[in-house]
PDB file of C-alpha atoms in Angstrom:
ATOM      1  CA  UNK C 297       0.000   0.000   0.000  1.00 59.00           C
ATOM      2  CA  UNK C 298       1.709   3.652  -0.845  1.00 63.00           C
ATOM      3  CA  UNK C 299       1.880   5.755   1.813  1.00 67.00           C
ATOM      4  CA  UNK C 300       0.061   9.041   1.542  1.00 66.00           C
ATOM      5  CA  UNK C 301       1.667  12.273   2.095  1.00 73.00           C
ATOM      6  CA  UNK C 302       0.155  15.144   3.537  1.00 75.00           C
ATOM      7  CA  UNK C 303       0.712  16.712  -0.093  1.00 88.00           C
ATOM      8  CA  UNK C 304      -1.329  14.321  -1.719  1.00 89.00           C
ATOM      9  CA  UNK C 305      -3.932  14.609   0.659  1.00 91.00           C
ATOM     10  CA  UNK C 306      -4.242  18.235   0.559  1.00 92.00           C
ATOM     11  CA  UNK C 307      -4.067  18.107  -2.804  1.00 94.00           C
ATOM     12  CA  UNK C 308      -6.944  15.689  -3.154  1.00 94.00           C
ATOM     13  CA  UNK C 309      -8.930  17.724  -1.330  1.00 95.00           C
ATOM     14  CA  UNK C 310      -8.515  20.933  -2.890  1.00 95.00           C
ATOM     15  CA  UNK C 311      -9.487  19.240  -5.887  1.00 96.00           C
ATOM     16  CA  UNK C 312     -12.866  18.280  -4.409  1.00 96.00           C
ATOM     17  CA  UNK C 313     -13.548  21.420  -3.132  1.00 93.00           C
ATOM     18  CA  UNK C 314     -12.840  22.568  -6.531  1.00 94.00           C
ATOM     19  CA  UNK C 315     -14.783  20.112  -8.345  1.00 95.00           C
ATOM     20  CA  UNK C 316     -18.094  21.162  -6.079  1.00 93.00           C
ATOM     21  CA  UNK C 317     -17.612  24.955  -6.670  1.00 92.00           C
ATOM     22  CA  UNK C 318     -17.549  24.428 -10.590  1.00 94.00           C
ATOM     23  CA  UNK C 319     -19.966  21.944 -10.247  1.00 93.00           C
ATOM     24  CA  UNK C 320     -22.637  24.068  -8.839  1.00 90.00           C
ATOM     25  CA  UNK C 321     -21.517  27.204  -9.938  1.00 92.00           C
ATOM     26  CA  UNK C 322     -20.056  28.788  -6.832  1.00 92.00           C
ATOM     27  CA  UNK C 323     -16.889  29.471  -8.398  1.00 90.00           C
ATOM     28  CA  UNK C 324     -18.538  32.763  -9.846  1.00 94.00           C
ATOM     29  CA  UNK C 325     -19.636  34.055  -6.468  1.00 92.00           C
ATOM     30  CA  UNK C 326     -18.066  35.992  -3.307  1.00 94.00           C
ATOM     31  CA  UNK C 327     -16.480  34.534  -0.643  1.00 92.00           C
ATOM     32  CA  UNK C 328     -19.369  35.553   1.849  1.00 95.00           C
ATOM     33  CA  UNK C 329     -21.853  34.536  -0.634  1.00 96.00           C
ATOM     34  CA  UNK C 330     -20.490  30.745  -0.700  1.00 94.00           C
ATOM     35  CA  UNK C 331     -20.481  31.080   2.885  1.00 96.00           C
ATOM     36  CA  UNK C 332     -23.948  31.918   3.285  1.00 96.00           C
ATOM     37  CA  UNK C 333     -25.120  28.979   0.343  1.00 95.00           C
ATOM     38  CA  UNK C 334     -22.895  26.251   2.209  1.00 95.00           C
ATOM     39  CA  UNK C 335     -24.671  27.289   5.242  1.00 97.00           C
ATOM     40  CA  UNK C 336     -27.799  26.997   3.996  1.00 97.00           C
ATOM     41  CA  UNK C 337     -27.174  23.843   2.610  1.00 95.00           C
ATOM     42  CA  UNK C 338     -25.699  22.597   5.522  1.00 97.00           C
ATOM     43  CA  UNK C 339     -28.529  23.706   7.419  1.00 98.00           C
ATOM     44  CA  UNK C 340     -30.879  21.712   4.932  1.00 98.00           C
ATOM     45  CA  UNK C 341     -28.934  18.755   5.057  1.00 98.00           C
ATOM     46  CA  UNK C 342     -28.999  19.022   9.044  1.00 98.00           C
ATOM     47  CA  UNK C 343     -33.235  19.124   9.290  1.00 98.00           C
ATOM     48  CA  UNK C 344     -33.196  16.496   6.346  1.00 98.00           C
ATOM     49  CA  UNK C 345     -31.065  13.915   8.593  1.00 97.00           C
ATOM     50  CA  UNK C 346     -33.321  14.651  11.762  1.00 97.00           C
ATOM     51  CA  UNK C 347     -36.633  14.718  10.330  1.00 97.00           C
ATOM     52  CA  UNK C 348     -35.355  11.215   7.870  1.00 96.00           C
ATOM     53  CA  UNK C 349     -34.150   9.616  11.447  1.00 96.00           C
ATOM     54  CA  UNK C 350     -37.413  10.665  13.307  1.00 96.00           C
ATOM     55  CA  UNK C 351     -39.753   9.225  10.299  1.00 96.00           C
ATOM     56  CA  UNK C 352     -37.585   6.119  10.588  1.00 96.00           C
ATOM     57  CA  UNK C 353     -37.821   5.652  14.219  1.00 95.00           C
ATOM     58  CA  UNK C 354     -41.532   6.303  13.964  1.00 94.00           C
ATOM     59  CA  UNK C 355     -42.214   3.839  11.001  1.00 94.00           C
ATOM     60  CA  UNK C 356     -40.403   0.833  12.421  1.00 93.00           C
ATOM     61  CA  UNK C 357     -42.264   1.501  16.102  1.00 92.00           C
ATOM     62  CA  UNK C 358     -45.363   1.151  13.991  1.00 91.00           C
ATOM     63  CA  UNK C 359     -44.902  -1.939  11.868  1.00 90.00           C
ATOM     64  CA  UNK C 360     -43.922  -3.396  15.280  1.00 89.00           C
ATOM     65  CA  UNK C 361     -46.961  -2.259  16.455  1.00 87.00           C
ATOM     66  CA  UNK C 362     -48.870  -4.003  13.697  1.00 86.00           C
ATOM     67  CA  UNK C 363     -46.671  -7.133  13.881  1.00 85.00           C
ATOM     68  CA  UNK C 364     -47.220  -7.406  17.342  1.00 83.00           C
ATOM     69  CA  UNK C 365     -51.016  -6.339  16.890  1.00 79.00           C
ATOM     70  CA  UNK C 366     -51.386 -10.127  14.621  1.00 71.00           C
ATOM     71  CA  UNK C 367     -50.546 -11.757  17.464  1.00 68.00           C
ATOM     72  CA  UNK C 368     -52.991 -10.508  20.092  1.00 62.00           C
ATOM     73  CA  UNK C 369     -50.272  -8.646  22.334  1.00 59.00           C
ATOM     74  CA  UNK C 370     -51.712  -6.152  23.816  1.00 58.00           C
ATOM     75  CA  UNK C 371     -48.626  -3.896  25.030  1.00 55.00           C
ATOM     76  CA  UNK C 372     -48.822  -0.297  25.625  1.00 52.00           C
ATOM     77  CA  UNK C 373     -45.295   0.465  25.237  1.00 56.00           C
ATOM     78  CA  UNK C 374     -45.870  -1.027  21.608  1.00 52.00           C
ATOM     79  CA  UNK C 375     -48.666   1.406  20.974  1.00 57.00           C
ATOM     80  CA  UNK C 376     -47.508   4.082  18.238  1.00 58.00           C
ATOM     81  CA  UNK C 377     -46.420   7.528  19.353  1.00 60.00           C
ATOM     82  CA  UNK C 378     -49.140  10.308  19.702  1.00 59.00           C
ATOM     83  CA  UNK C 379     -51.761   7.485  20.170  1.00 58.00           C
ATOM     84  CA  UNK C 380     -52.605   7.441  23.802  1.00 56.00           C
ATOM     85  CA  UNK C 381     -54.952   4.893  25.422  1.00 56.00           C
ATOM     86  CA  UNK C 382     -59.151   6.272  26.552  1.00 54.00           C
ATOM     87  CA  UNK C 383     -60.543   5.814  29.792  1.00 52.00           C
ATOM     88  CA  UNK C 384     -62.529   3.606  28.136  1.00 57.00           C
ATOM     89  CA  UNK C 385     -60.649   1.196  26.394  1.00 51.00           C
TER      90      UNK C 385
END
């Protein structure tokens, strides 16, 4: 296996970064205006991640749910989220 350099790595890199900036045009724009589109996108990659991870949580607890709900468990800890149980159930 070569051994990598700092060099190389740097340099691969740099060519990433530059690759992304031609890529969606940000080459062409200020420095704070790259700033302020990378945060934005960072931003919309950050409430994409939570919101994908909270959707995921949720739909496994429910097939669970249903799984379980074929087999005549009745388990409240097994109930989906935001469904509570009545007084009168």
């Amino acid at each position: 296996m070569p051994k990598l350099s700092f060099s190389r790595i740097g340099t691969w890199i740099r060519s990433k970064i530059f690759l992304y900036n031609v890529t969606y045009g940000l080459y062409m724009l200020d420095w704070w205006e790259r700033y302020l589109f990378n945060t934005i996108m960072i931003l919309l990659l950050c409430v994409l991640c939570y919101n994908g991870s909270r959707f995921t949580v949720e739909s496994v607890k429910r097939l669970i749910w249903y799984m379980r709900a074929e087999t005549g468990e009745d388990n409240f800890m097994t109930m989906p989220m935001g469904h509570h149980r009545s007084p009168s159930d």
